[in-house]
Coordinates of C-alpha atoms and ligand atoms in Angstrom, one line a residue:
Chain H
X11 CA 62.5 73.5 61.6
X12 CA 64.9 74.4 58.9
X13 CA 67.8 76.9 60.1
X14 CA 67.9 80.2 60.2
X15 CA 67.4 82.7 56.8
X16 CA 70.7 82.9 56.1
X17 CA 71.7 79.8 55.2
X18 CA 68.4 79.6 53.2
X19 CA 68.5 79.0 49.4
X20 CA 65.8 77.7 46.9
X21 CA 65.0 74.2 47.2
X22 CA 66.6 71.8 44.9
X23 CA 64.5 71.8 41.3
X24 CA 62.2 69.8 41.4
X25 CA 61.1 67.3 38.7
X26 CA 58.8 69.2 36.8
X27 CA 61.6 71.0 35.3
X28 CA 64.3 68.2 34.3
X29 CA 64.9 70.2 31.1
X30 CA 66.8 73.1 33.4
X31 CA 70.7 73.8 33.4
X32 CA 72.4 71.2 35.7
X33 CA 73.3 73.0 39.5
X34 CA 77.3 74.5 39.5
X35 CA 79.2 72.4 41.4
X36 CA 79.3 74.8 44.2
X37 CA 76.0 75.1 44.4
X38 CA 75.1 71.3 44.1
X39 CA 77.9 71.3 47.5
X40 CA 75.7 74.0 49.2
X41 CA 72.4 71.9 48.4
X42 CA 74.3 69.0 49.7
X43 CA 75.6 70.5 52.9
X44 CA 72.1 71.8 53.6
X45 CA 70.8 68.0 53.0
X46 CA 73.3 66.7 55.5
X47 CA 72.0 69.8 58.0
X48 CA 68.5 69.3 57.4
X49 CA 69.2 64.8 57.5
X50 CA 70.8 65.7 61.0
X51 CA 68.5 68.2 62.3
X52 CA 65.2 66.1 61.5
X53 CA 67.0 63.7 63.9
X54 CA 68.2 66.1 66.6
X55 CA 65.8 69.0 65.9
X56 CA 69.0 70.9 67.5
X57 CA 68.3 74.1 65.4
X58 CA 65.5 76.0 67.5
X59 CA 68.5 75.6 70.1
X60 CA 71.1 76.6 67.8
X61 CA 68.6 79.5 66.3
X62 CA 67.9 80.5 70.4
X63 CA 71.5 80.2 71.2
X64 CA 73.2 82.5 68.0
X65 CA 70.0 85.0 67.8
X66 CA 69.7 85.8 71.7
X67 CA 70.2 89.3 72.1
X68 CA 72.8 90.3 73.8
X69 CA 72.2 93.7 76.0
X70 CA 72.8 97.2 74.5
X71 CA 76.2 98.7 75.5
X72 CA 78.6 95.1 74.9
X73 CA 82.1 96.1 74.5
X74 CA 85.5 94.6 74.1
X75 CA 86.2 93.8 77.6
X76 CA 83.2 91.2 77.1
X77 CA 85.4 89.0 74.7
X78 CA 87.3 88.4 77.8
X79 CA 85.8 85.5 78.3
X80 CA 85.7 84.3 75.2
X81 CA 89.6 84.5 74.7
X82 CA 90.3 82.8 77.8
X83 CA 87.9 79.9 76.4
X84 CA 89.7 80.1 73.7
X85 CA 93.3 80.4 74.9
X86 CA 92.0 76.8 76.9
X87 CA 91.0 75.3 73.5
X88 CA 94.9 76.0 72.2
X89 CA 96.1 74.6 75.3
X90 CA 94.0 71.2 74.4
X91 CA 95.0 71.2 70.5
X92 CA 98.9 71.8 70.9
X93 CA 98.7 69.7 74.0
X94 CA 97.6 66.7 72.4
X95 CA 100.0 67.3 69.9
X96 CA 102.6 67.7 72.5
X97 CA 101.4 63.7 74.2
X98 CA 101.7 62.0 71.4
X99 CA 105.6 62.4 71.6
X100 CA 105.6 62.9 75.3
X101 CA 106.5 59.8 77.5
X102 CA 106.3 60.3 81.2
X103 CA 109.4 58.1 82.3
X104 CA 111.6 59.8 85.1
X105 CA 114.4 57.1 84.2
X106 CA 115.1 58.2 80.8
X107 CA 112.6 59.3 78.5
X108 CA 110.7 62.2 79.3
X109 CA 113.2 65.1 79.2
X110 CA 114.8 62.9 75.8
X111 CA 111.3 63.0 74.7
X112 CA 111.2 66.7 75.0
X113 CA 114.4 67.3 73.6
X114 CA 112.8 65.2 70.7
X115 CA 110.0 67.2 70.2
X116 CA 112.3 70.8 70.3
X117 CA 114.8 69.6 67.9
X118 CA 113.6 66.8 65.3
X119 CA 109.7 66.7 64.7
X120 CA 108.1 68.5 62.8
X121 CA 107.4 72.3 64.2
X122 CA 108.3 70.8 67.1
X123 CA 109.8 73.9 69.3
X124 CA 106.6 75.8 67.6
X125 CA 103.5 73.9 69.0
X126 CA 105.6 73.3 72.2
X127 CA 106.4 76.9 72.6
X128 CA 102.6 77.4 71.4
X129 CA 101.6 75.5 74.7
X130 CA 104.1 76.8 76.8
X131 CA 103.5 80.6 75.8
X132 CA 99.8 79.7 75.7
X133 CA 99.3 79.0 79.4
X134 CA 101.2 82.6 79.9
X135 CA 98.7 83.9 77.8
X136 CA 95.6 81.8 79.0
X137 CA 96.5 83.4 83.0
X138 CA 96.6 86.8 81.9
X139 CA 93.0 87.0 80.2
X140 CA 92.0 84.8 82.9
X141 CA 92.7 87.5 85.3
X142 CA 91.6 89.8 83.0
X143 CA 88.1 88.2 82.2
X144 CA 87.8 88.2 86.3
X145 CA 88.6 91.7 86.7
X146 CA 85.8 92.8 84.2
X147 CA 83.6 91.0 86.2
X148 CA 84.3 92.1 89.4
X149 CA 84.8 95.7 88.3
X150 CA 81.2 95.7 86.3
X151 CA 80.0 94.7 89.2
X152 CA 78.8 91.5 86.7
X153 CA 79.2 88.8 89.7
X154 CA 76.1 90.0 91.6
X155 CA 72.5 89.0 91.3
X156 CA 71.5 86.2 89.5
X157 CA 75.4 85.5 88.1
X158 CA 76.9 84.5 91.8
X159 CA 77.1 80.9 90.7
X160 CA 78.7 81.9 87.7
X161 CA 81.4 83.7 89.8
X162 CA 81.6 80.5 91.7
X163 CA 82.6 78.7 89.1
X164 CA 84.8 80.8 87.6
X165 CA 87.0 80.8 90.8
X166 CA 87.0 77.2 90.7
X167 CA 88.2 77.5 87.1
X168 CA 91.1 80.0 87.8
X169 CA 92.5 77.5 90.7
X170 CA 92.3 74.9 88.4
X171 CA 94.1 76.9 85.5
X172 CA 97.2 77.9 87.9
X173 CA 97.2 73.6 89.0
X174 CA 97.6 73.1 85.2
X175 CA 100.2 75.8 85.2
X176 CA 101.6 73.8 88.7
X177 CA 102.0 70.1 87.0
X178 CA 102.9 71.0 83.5
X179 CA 105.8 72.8 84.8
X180 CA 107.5 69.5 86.1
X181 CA 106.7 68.0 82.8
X182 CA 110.1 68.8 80.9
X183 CA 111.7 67.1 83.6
X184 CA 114.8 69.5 83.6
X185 CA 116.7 71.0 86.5
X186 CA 114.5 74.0 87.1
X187 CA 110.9 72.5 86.8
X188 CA 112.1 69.8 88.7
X189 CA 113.3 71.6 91.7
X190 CA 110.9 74.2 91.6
X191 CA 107.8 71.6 91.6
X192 CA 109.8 70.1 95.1
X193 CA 109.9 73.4 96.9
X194 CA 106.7 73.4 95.2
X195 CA 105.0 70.4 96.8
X196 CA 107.2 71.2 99.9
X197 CA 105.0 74.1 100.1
X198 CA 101.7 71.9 99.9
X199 CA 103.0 70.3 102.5
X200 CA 102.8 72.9 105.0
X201 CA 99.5 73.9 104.2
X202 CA 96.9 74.0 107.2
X203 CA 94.7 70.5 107.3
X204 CA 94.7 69.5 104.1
X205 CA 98.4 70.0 103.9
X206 CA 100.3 67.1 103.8
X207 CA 97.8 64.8 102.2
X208 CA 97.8 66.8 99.0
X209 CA 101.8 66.5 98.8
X210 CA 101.6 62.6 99.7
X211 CA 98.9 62.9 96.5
X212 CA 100.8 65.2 94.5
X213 CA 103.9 62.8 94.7
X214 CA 102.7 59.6 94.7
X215 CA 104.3 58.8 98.1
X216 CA 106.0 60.4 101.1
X217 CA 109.3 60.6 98.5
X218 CA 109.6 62.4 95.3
X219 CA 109.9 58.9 93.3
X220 CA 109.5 57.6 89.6
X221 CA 105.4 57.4 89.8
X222 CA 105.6 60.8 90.3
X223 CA 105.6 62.1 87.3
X224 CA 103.3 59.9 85.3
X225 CA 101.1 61.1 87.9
X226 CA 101.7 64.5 87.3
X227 CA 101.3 63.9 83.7
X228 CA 97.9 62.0 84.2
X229 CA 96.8 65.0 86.5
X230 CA 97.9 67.6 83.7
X231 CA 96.2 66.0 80.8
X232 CA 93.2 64.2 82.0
X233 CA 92.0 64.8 85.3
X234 CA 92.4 68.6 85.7
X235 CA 91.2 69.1 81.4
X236 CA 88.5 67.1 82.1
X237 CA 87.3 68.8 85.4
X238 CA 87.6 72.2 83.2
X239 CA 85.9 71.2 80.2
X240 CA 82.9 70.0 82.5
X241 CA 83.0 73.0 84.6
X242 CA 83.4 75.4 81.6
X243 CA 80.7 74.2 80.0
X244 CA 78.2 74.9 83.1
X245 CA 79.8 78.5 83.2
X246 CA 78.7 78.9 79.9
X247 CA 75.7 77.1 80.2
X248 CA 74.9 79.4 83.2
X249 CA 75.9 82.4 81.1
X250 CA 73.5 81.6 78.1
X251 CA 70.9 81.2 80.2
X252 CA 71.1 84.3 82.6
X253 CA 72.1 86.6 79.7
X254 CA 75.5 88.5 79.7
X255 CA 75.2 91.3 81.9
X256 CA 74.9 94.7 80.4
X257 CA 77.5 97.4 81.4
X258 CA 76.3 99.1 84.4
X259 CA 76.6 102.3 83.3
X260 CA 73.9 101.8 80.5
X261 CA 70.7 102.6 81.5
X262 CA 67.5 101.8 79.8
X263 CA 65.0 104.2 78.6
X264 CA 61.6 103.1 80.2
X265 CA 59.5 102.9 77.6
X266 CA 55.9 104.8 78.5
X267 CA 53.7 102.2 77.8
X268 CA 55.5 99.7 80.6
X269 CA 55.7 102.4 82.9
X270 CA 51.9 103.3 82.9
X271 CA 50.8 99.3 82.8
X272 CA 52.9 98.8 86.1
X273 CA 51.7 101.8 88.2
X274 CA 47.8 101.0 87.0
Chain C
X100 CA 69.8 92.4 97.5
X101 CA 66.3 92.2 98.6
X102 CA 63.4 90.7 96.7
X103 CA 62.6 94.1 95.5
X104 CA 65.8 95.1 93.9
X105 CA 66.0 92.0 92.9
X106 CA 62.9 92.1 90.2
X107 CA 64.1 96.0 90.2
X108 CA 67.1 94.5 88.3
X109 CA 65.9 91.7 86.3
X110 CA 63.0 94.3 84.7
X111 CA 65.4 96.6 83.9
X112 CA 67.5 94.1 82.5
X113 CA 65.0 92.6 80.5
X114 CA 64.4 96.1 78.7
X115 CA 68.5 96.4 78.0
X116 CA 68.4 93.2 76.3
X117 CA 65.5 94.1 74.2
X118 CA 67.0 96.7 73.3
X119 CA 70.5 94.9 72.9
X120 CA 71.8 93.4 69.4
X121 CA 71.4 89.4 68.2
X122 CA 74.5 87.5 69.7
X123 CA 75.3 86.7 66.1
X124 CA 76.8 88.5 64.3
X125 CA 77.8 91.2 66.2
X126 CA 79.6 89.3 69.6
X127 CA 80.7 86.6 67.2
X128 CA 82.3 89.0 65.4
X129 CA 83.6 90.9 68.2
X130 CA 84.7 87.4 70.0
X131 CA 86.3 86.0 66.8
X132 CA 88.8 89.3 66.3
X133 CA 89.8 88.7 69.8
X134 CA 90.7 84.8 69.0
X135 CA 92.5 86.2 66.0
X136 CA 94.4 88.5 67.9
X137 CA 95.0 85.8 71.0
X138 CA 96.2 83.3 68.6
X139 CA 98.6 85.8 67.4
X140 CA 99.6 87.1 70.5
X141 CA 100.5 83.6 71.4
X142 CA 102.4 82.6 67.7
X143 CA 104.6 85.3 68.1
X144 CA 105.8 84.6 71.5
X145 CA 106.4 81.0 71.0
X146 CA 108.5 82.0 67.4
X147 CA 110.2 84.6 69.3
X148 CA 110.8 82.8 72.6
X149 CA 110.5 79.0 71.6
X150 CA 110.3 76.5 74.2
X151 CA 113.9 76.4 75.7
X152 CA 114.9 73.4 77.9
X153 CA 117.4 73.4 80.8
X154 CA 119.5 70.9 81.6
X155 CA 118.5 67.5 82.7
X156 CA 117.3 66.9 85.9
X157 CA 120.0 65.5 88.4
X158 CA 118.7 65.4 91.9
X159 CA 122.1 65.5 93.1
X160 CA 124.0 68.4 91.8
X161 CA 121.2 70.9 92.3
X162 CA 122.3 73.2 90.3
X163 CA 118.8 74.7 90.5
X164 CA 117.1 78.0 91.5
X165 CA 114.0 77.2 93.3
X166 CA 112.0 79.4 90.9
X167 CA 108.6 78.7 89.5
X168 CA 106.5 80.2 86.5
X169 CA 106.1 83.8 86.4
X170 CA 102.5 83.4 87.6
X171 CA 103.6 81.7 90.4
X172 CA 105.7 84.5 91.7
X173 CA 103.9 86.6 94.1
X174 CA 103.0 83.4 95.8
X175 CA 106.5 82.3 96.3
X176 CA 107.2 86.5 97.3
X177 CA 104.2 86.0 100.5
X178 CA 105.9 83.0 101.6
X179 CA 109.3 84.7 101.8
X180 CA 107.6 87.7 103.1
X181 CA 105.4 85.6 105.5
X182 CA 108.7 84.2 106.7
X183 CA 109.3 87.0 109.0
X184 CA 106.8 85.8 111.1
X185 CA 108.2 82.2 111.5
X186 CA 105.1 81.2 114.1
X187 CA 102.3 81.6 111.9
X188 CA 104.6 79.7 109.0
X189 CA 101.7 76.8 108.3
X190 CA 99.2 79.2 107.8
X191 CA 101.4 82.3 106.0
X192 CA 102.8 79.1 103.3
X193 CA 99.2 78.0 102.2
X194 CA 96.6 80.1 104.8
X195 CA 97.3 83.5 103.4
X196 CA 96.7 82.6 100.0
X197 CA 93.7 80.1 101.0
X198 CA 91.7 82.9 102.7
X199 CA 92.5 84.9 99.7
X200 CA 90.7 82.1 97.5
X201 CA 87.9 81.6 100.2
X202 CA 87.2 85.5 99.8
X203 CA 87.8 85.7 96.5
X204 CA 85.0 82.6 96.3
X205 CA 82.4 83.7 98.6
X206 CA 82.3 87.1 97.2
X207 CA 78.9 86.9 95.6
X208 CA 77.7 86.4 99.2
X209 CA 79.3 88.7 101.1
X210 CA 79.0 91.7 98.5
X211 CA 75.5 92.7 98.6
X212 CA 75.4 96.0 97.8
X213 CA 72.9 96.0 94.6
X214 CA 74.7 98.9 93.2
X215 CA 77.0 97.8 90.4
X216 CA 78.7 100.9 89.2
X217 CA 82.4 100.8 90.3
X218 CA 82.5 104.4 91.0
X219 CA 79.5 104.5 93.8
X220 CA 81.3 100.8 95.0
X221 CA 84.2 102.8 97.0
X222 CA 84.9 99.9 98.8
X223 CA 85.3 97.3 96.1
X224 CA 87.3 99.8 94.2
X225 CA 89.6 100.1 96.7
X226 CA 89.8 96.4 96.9
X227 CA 89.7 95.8 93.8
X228 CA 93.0 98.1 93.3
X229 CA 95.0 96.9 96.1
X230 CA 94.8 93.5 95.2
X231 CA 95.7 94.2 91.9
X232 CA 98.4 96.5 93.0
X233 CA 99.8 93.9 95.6
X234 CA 99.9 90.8 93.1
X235 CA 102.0 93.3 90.5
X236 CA 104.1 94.3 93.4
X237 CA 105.0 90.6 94.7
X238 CA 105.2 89.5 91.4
X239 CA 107.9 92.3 90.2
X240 CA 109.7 91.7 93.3
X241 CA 109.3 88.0 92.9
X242 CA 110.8 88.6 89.6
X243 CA 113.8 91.1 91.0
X244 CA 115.0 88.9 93.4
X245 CA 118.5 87.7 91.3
X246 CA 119.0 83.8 91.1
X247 CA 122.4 83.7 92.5
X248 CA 124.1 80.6 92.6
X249 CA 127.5 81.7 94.2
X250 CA 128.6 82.4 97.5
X251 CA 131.4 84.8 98.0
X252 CA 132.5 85.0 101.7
X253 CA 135.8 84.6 102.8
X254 CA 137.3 81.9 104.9
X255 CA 136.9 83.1 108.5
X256 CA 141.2 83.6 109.7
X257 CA 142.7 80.9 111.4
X258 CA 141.5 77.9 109.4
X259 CA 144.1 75.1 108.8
X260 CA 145.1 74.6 105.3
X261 CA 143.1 71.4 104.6
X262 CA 140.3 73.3 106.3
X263 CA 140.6 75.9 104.4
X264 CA 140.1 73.7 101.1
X265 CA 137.3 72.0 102.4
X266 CA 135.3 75.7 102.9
X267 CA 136.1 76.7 99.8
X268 CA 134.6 73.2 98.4
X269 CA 131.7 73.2 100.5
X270 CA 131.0 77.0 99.2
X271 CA 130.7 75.8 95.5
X272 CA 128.2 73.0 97.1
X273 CA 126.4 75.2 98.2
X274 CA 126.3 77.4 95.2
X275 CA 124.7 74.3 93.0
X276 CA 122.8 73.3 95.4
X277 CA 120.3 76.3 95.2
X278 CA 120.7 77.0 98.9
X279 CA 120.4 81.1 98.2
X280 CA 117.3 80.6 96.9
X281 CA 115.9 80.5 100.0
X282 CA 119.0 81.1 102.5
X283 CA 121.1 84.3 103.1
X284 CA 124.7 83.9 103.6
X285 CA 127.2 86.6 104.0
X286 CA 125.9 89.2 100.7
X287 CA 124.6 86.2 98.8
X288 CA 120.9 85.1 98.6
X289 CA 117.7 85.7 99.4
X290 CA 116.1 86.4 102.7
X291 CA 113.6 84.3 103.0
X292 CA 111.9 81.7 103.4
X293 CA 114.6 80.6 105.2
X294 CA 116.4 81.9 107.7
X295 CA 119.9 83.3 107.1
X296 CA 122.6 80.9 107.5
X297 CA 125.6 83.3 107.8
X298 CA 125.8 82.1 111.5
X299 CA 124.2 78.7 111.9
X300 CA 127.3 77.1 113.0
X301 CA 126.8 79.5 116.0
X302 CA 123.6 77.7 116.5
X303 CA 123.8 74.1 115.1
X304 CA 126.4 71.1 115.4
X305 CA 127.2 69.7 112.3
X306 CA 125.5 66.7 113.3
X307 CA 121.9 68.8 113.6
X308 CA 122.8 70.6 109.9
X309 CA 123.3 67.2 108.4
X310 CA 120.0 65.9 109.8
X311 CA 118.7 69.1 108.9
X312 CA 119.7 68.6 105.7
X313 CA 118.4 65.3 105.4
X314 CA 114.8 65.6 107.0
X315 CA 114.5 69.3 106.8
X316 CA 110.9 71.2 107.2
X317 CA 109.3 72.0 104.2
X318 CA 109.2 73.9 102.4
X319 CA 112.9 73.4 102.3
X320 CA 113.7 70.3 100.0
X321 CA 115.5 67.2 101.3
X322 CA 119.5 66.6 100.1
X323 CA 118.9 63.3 101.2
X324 CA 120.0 62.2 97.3
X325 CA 123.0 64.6 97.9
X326 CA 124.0 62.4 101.3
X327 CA 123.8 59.2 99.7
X328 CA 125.1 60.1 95.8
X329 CA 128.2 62.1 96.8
X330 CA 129.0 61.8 100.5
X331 CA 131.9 63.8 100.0
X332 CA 130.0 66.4 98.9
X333 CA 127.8 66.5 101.7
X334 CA 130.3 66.2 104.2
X335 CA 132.1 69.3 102.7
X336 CA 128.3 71.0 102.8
X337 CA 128.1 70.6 106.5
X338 CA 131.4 71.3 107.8
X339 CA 131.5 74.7 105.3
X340 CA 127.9 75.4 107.0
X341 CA 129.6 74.7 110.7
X342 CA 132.2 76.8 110.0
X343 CA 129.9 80.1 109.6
X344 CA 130.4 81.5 113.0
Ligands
HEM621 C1 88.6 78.8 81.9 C2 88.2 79.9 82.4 C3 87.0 80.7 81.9 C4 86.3 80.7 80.8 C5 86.6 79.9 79.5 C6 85.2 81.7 80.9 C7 84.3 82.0 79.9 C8 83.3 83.0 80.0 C9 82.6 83.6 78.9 C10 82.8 83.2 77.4 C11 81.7 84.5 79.4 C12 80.7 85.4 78.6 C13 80.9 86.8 78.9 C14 82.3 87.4 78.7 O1 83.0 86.9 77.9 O2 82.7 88.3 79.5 C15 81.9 84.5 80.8 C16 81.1 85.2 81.7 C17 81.4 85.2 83.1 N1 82.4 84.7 83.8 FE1 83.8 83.5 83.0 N2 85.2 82.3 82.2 C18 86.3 81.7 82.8 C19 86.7 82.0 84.1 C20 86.1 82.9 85.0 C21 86.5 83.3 86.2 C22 87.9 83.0 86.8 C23 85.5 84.1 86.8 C24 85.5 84.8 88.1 C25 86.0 84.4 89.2 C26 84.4 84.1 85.9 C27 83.2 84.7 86.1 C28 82.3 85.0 85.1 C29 81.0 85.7 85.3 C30 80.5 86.2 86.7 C31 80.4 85.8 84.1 C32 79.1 86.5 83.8 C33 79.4 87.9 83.3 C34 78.3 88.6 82.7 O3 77.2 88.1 82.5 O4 78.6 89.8 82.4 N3 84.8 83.4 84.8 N4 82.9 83.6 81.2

């Protein structure tokens, strides 16, 4: 199946008319974009999916508090970009290293103090329209039949955002983050149950000691990341799939014809 | 929601959708001017507010304020509030906030009122509000709490000379050690989550504040690095502490 209209054009000429003007470049680029698209999609036949996914309607009455969502998906995708930008400079070593390898990044690369102060500001950001996005749902009443498991998961994704928020802090490895993440863990530690087995994880040990922050840094960038990426794709997965809730004020006219057919 | 309300709902939701717009272009759109303005939003604040570093860690000097991120605050603010109530510490620390979660979670399953409009929902409304209103109230006074890192009390009268020096030591100790974060003493610190120390040599030997020091209960942090790094220090730290009477 070719994709959808718009990106439709006239097929290449074909032989028959060799004497025609030669295509514009831009034009032979379009034809050989749509080539590459139509080489890839006789392969995957991804576009119905595409076509279904981009030309689903969504419900009548949508407003701005539904690009919540988005934005926080969004905010997260920052996070990943300026992040890895942020690791490649970054080096987890409590003897030496990782608060030099920060001061490194602020004051000598390259925009530096911007894409760190990107990721820092970021996760600022990314909580606010995280609480946000929740608080449309819940006030649109947009958790309730069939989207519970939606809600679900989103909970599970806002704890996970604020234990991203919980191990990056340490990262910097200065005098606040450091202290902070002890009383931090301390905390953990007096939790019911669980308690104390989640600081002897969280440190690497009964003692605050040098693994502890590589392990923090492997939790902040791989395990938690790839948890959310999973888990935010099901959310949206789930969200495609059950349609986006229309506001719950909107009200739809019953058309005649579907009212008589049901009472016959 | 009953099997009736439930197909109740998912006709009527099937006519707002045919009646909706395609997803493209008109969310994209929508979506994409919010990223614009989010990736603004965020530009700005790092260009206005880079990424400032404090000084290097040094577990000994603690010349820190226990203080998390922002979003952290009204977290930190239940635990100090929590305090007040020093049985039920365990669960006020991590069980106030976990039953938050846990309702917060299970709220599909509890809520099932089909009604969605907010304004017939008196209950979650009210709900809703207070836990907003609570969370900007802890975090505000999470945020208004001061950092102080000084202790101003005067040497009790009748202190030696030599005493005298070693209180005044042990004071600045205690100021970079972060103690107010979590201590009262005299008109310095915060109350809570520990309790005030403005008499605990009434209560405690020096020998039970230095082990308290060393192997305290969390969520107060260990000086054990302080004990073994500068000794002097430490000692100064427990005998200003046993001399608050
Ligand atoms: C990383 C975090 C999250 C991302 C990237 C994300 C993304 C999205 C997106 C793009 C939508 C589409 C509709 C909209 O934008 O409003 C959505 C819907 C939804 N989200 Fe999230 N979300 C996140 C966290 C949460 C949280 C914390 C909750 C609630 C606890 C939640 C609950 C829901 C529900 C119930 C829907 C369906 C709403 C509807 O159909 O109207 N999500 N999410």
């Amino acid at each position: 199946m070719p994709l959808p209209k718009l990106l439709g054009r006239a097929k290449p000429a074909d032989p028959d008319h060799v004497g025609e003007p030669q295509l514009a470049p831009i034009e032979a680029a379009a034809e050989a974009g749509l080539t590459v698209v139509d080489w890839i999609d006789e392969r995957t036949a991804l576009s119905p999916g595409v076509r279904w996914l981009m030309f689903r309607k969504v419900p009548k009455g949508i407003n701005w508090a539904y690009t919540l969502g988005s934005a926080t998906l969004f905010a997260f995708l920052n996070q990943a970009v300026t992040g890895v930008f942020l690791a490649m400079y970054y080096r987890p070593d409590v003897a030496g290293g990782a608060y030099e390898s920060i001061r490194n990044i602020n004051d000598n690369v390259f925009l530096g103090q911007f894409v760190h102060g990107m990721h820092k500001w970021g996760a600022s950001v990314m909580i606010i329209l995280i609480f946000m996005h929740m608080g449309r749902v819940f006030f649109f009443g947009a958790y309730k039949y069939p989207r519970e498991l939606t809600w679900i998961i989103g909970v599970v994704l806002l704890i996970l955002t604020m234990a991203m928020g919980f191990t990056g802090y340490l990262l910097p490895f200065d005098q606040r983050s450091y202290w902070a993440t002890i009383v931090g863990v301390n905390i953990n530690n007096t939790g019911p149950f669980i308690g104390p087995y989640l600081g002897d994880f969280l440190r690497a040990g009964p003692e605050f000691g040098a693994t502890t922050l590589s392990r923090f840094y492997a939790i902040h960038m791989l395990l938690i990341p790839g948890i959310m990426a999973a888990l935010i794709g099901f959310h949206l997965y789930l969200v495609t799939k059950l349609g986006i809730s229309a506001p719950p004020w909107v009200k739809a006219h019953e058309p005649e014809a579907v009212t008589e057919y049901v009472e016959v | 929601m009953n099997q009736a309300e439930k197909e109740q709902y998912l006709r009527e939701y099937s006519l707002l959708k045919n009646e909706g717009k395609p997803f493209f272009p008109y969310a994209v759109a929508k979506d994409s001017m919010m990223a614009v303005i989010v990736m603004i939003v965020i530009m700005v604040l790092s260009l206005l507010f880079g990424a400032e570093l404090g000084p290097k860690v040094n577990p000994t000097t603690t010349t820190y304020v226990p203080r998390p991120d922002w979003y952290f605050f009204f977290l930190f603010e239940v635990l100090r509030v929590m305090k007040n109530v020093p049985k039920f510490t365990p669960f006020a620390t991590l069980g106030v906030p976990t039953l938050c979660m846990i309702m917060l979670f299970l709220l599909p399953l509890y809520d099932r009122n089909p009604e969605r409009l907010i304004t017939r929902r008196p209950i979650a409304l009210a709900a809703g509000l207070a836990t907003i209103a609570c969370i900007a109230f802890l975090t505000y006074s999470g945020a208004s709490t001061g950092s102080p890192n000084q202790v101003t009390l005067p040497p009790p009268s009748g202190l030696s000379a030599s005493q005298r020096a070693t209180f005044t030591a042990g004071e600045v100790v205690v100021g970079e050690s972060g103690c107010l974060g979590c201590h009262v003493i005299g008109d310095n610190g915060n109350n809570g989550p520990g309790p005030p120390l403005t008499h605990v040599g009434e209560i405690l030997r020096p020998g039970a504040i230095a082990s308290t020091l060393r192997n305290p209960t969390a969520p107060m942090p260990s000086f054990k690095g302080l004990a073994t790094q500068s000794p002097k220090k430490f000692e100064n730290l427990v005998q200003f502490l046993s001399m608050l009477q």
